[in-house]
CSV table of C-alpha atoms in Angstrom, one decimal:
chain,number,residue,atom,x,y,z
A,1,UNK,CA,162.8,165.6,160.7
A,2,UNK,CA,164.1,168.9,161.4
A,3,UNK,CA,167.7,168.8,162.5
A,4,UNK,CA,168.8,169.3,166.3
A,5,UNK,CA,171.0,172.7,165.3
A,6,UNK,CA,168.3,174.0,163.7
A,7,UNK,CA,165.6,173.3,166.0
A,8,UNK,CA,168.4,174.8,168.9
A,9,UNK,CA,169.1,178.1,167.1
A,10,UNK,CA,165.2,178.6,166.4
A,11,UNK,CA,165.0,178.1,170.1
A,12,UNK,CA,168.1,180.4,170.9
A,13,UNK,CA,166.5,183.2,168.9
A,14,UNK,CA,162.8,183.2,169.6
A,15,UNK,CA,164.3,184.0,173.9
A,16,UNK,CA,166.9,185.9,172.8
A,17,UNK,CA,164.5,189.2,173.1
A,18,UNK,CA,163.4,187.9,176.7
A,19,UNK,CA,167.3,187.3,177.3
A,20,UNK,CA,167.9,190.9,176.6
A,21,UNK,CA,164.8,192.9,178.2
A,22,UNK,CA,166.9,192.8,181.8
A,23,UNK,CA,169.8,195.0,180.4
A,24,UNK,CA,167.5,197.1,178.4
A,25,UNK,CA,165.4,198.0,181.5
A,26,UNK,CA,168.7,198.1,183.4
A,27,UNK,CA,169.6,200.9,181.7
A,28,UNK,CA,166.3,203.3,181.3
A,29,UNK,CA,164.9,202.2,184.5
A,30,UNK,CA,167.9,201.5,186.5
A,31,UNK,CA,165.8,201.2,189.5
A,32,UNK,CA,163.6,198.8,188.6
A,33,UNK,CA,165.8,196.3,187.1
A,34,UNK,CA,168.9,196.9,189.5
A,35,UNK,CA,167.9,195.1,192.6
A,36,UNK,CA,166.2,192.5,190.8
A,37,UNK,CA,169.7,191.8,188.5
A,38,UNK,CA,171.7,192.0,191.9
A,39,UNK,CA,169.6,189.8,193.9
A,40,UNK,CA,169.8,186.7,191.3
A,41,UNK,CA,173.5,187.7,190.9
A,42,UNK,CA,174.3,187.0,195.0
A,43,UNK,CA,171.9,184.4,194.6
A,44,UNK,CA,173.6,182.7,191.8
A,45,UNK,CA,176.9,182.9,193.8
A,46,UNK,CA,175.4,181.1,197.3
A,47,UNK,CA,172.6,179.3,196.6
A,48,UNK,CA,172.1,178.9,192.4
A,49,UNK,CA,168.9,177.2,192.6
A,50,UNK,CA,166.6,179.3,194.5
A,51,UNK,CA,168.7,182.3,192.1
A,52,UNK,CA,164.9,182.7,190.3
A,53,UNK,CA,162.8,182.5,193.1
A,54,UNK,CA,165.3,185.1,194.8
A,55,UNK,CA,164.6,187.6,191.7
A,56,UNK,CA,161.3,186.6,192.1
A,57,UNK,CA,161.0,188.2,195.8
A,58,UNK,CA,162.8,190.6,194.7
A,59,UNK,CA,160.8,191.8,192.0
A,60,UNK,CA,157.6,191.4,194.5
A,61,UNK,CA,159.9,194.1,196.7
A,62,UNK,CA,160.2,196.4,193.6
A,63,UNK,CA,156.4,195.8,192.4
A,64,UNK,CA,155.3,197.2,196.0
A,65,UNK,CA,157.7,200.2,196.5
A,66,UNK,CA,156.6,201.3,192.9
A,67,UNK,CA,153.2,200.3,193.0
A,68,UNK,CA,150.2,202.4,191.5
A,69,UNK,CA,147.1,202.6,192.8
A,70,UNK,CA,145.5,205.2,190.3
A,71,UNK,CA,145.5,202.4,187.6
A,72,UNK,CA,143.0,200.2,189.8
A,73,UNK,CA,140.6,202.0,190.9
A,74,UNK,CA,137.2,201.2,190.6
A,75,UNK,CA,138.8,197.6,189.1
A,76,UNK,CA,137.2,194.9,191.3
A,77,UNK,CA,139.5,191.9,193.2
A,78,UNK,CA,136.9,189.5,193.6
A,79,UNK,CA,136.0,186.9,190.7
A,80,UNK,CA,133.1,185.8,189.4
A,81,UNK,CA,131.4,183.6,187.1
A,82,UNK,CA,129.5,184.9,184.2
A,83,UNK,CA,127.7,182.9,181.4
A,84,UNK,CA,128.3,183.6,177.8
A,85,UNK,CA,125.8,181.5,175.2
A,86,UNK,CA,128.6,180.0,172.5
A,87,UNK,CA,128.1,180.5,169.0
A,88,UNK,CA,129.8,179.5,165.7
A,89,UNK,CA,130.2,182.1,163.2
A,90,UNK,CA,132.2,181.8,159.6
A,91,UNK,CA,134.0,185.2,160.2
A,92,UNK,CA,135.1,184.0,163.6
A,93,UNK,CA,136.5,181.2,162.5
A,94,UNK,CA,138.2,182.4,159.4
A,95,UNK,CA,139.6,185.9,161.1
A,96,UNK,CA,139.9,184.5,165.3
A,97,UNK,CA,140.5,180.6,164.8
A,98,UNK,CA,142.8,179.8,161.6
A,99,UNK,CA,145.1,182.7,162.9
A,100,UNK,CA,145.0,181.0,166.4
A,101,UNK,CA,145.7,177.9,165.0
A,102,UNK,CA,148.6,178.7,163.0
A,103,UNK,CA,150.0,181.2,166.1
A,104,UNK,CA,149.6,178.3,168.2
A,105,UNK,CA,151.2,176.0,166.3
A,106,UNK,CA,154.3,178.3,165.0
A,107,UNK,CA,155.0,180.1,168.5
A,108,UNK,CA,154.1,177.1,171.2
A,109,UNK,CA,154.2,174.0,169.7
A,110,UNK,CA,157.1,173.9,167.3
A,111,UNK,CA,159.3,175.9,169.8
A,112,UNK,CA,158.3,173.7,173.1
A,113,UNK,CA,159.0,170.5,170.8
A,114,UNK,CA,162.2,172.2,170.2
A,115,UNK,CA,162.7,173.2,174.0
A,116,UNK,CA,162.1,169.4,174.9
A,117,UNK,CA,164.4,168.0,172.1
A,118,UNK,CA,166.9,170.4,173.4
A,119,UNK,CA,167.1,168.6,177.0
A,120,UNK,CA,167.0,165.1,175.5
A,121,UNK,CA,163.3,164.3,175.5
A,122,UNK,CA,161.8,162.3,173.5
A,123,UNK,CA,158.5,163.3,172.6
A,124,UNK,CA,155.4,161.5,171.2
A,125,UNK,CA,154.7,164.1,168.6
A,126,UNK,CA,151.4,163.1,167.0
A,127,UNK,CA,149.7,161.5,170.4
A,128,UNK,CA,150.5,165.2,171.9
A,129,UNK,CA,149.0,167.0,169.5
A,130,UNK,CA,145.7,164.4,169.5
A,131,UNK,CA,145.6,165.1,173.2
A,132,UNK,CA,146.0,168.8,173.3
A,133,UNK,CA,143.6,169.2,170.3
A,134,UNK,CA,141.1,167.2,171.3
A,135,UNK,CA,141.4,168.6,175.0
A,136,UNK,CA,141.3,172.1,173.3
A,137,UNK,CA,137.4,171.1,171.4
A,138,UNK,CA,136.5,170.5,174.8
A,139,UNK,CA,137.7,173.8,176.8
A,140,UNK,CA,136.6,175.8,173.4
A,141,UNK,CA,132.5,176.4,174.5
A,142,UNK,CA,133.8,177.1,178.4
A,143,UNK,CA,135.6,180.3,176.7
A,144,UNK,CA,139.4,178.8,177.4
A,145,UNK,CA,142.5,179.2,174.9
A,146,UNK,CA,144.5,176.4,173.3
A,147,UNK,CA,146.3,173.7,174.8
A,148,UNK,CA,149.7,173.4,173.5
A,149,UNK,CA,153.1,172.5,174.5
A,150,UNK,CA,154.0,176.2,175.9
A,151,UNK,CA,157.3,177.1,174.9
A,152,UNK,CA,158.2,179.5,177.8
A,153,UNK,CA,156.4,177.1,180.2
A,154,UNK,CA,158.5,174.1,178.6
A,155,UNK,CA,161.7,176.2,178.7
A,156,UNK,CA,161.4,177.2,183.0
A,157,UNK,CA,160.4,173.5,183.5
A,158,UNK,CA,162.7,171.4,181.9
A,159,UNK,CA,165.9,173.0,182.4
A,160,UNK,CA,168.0,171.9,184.4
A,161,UNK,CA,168.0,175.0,186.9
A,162,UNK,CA,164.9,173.7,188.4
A,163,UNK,CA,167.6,171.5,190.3
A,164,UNK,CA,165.4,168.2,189.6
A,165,UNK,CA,166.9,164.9,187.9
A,166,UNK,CA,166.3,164.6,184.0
A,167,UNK,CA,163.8,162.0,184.4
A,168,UNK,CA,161.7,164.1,187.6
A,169,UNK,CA,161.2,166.9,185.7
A,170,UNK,CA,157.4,166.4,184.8
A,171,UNK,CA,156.7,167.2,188.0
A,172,UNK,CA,157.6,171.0,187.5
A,173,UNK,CA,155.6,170.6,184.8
A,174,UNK,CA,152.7,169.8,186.8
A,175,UNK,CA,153.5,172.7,189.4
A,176,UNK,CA,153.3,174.7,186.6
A,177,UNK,CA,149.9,173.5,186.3
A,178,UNK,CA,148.8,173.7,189.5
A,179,UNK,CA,150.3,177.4,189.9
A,180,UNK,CA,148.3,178.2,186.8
A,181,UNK,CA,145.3,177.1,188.4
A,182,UNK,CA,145.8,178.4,191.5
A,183,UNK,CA,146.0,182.2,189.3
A,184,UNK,CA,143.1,181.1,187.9
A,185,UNK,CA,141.2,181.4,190.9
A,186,UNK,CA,142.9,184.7,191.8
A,187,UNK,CA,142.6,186.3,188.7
A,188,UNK,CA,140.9,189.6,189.3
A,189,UNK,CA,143.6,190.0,191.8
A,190,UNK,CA,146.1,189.4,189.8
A,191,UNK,CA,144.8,191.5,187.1
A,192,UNK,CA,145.0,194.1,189.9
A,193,UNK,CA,148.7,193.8,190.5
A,194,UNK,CA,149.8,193.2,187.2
A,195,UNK,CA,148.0,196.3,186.0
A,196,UNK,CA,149.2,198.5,188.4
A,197,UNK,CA,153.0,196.9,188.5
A,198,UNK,CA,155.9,198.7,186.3
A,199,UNK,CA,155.6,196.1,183.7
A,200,UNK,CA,159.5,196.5,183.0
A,201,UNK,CA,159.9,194.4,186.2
A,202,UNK,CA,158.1,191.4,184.7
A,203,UNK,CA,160.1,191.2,181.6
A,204,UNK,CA,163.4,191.8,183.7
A,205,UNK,CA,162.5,188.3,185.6
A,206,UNK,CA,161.3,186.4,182.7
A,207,UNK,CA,164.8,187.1,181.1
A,208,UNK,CA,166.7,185.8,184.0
A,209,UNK,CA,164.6,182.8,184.4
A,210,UNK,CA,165.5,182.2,181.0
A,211,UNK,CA,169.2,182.7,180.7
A,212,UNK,CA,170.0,179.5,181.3
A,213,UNK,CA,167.6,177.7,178.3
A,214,UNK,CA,169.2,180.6,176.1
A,215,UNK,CA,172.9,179.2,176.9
A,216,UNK,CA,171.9,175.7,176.5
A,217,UNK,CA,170.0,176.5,172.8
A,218,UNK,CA,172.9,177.8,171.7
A,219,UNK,CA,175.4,175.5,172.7
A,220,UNK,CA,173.7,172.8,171.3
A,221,UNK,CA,173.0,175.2,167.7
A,222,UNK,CA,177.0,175.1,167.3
A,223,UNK,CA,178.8,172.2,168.8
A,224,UNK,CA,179.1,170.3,165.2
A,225,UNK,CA,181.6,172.7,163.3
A,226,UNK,CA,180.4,171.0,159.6
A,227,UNK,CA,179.3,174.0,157.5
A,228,UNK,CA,176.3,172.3,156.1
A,229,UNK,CA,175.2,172.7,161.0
A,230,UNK,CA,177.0,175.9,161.7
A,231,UNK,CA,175.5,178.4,158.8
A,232,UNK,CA,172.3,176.8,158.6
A,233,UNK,CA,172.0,177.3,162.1
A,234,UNK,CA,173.2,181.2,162.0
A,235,UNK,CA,170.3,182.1,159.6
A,236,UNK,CA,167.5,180.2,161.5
A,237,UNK,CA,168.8,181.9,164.5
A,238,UNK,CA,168.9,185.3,162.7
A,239,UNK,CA,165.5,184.9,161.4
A,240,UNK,CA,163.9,184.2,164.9
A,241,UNK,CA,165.5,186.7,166.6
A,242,UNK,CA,164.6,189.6,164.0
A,243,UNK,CA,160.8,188.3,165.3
A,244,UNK,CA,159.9,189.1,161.7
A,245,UNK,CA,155.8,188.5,161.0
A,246,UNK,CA,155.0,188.0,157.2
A,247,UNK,CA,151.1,186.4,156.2
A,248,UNK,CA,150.8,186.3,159.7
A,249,UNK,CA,152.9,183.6,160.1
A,250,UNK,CA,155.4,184.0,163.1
A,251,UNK,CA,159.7,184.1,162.6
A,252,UNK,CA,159.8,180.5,164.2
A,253,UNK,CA,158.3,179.1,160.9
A,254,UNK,CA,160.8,181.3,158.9
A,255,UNK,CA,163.6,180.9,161.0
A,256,UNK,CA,163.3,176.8,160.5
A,257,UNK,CA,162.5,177.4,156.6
A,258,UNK,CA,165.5,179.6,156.1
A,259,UNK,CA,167.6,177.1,157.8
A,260,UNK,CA,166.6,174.1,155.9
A,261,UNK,CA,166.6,175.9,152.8
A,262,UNK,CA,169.9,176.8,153.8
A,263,UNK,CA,171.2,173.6,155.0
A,264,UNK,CA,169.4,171.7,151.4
A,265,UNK,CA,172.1,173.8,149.7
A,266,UNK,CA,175.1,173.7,151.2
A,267,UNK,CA,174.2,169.6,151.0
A,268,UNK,CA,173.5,170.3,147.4
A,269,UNK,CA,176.5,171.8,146.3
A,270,UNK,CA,178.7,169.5,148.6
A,271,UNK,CA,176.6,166.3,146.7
A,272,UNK,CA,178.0,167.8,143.5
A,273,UNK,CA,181.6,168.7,143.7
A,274,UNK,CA,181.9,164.9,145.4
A,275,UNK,CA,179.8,163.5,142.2
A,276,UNK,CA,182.2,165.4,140.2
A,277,UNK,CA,185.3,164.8,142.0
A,278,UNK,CA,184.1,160.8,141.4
A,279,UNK,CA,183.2,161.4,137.8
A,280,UNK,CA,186.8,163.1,137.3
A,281,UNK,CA,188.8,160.3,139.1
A,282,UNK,CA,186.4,157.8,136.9
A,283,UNK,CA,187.6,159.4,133.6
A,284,UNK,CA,191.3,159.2,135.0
């Protein structure tokens, strides 16, 4: 029910502050951010679809030459399995899994719903969140997170920069998966790098894997130039972009509320000079 502007301004201002993050590092850590910005620029002249996993060597290139081994030490690489006896405790789940829920459901869910409605795909709402609930019950007592329709996730693999038809997409979906997996495994390791890594460099690749959503969210937020579209979507956008927390509810859920609210007037007032306009010419 929520219209496509709005849901593509929510979008366009929850990755605006990813969008951003390469020019900010760009210009307090020049040397961090440069190669990484120049690589994907060269990139995006010759070959534009290996433009990301260009950065992404790049960055790999950066992370090495600036890589610091004081903030590993003693840290093991090697994973292993350790048992932890569940248990269900009232404070838990009033403090840990309400919050959770609502997080999940205000920063993954509503924006990847968005993300896919962005690129034309039609979703089957309620059977998604049956299966990614009822998947999440079962992961809960092996210590894993939520399920959800993972908006940064959704944004890398439906685009179409992934150079795959519309309808093919799903399947860098499911390399998603089985890269996740495949960290999974690795993860001490990982741990290892990502600890020891100028994290400046991460947030400059995330950016530029995401440019391309970010000009697509906001195309779509202002191509109809009806007042009760465009200013609606300008506050939603707003709203998500400020990244503004209050009850602990996220600026996704404000950004849509503001916009609707928004939207419900301009309708409102427009609903009332026409029913006055009719009265008048009635009277006449």
């Amino acid at each position: 029910r929520i219209p496509s502007e709005i849901a593509q301004a929510m979008l366009a201002g929850f990755l605006l502050a990813y969008c951003t993050e390469p020019m900010l590092v760009l210009a307090s850590e020049p040397w961090l951010a440069g190669p990484v910005i120049v690589v994907w620029l060269l990139a995006l002249w010759l070959a534009p679809r290996w433009a990301i996993p260009a950065a992404f060597v790049a960055s790999c290139v950066v992370i090495a030459l600036n890589f610091n081994t004081e903030a590993v030490e003693g840290i093991s690489i090697l994973p292993h399995l350790e048992f932890v006896m569940p248990s269900i405790d009232g404070a838990a789940i009033v403090n840990i899994a309400l919050p959770l829920y609502l997080v999940t459901m205000a920063s993954q869910n509503l924006p990847g719903l968005a993300i896919l409605k962005a690129y034309h795909y039609k979703l089957p709402w309620k059977r998604s969140m049956v299966t990614t609930g009822f998947m999440s019950s079962i992961i809960a007592p092996l210590g894993g997170l939520t399920i959800n329709l993972a908006a940064i996730s959704a944004a890398l693999s439906a685009g179409s920069e992934s150079g795959v038809e519309h309808l093919k997409r799903w399947r860098s979906a499911m390399w998603s998966g089985y890269t996740y997996i495949t960290i999974g495994l690795f993860c001490s390791a990982v741990v290892v790098i990502i600890s020891a890594a100028p994290s400046e460099v991460f947030g400059t690749l995330a950016g530029l894997a995401l440019v391309g959503t970010f000009a697509g969210s906001v195309a779509g937020a202002w191509k109809n130039p009806a007042e009760h579209s465009r200013m609606p979507a300008a506050v939603t956008f707003i709203i998500a972009a400020s990244g503004v927390t209050i009850f602990g509810i996220g600026a996704a859920i404000w950004s849509i509320a503001g916009g609707l609210i928004v939207r419900g007037i301009i309708l409102a007032r427009k609903q009332a000079q026409e029913d006055k306009a009719e009265t008048h010419a009635e009277h006449q």
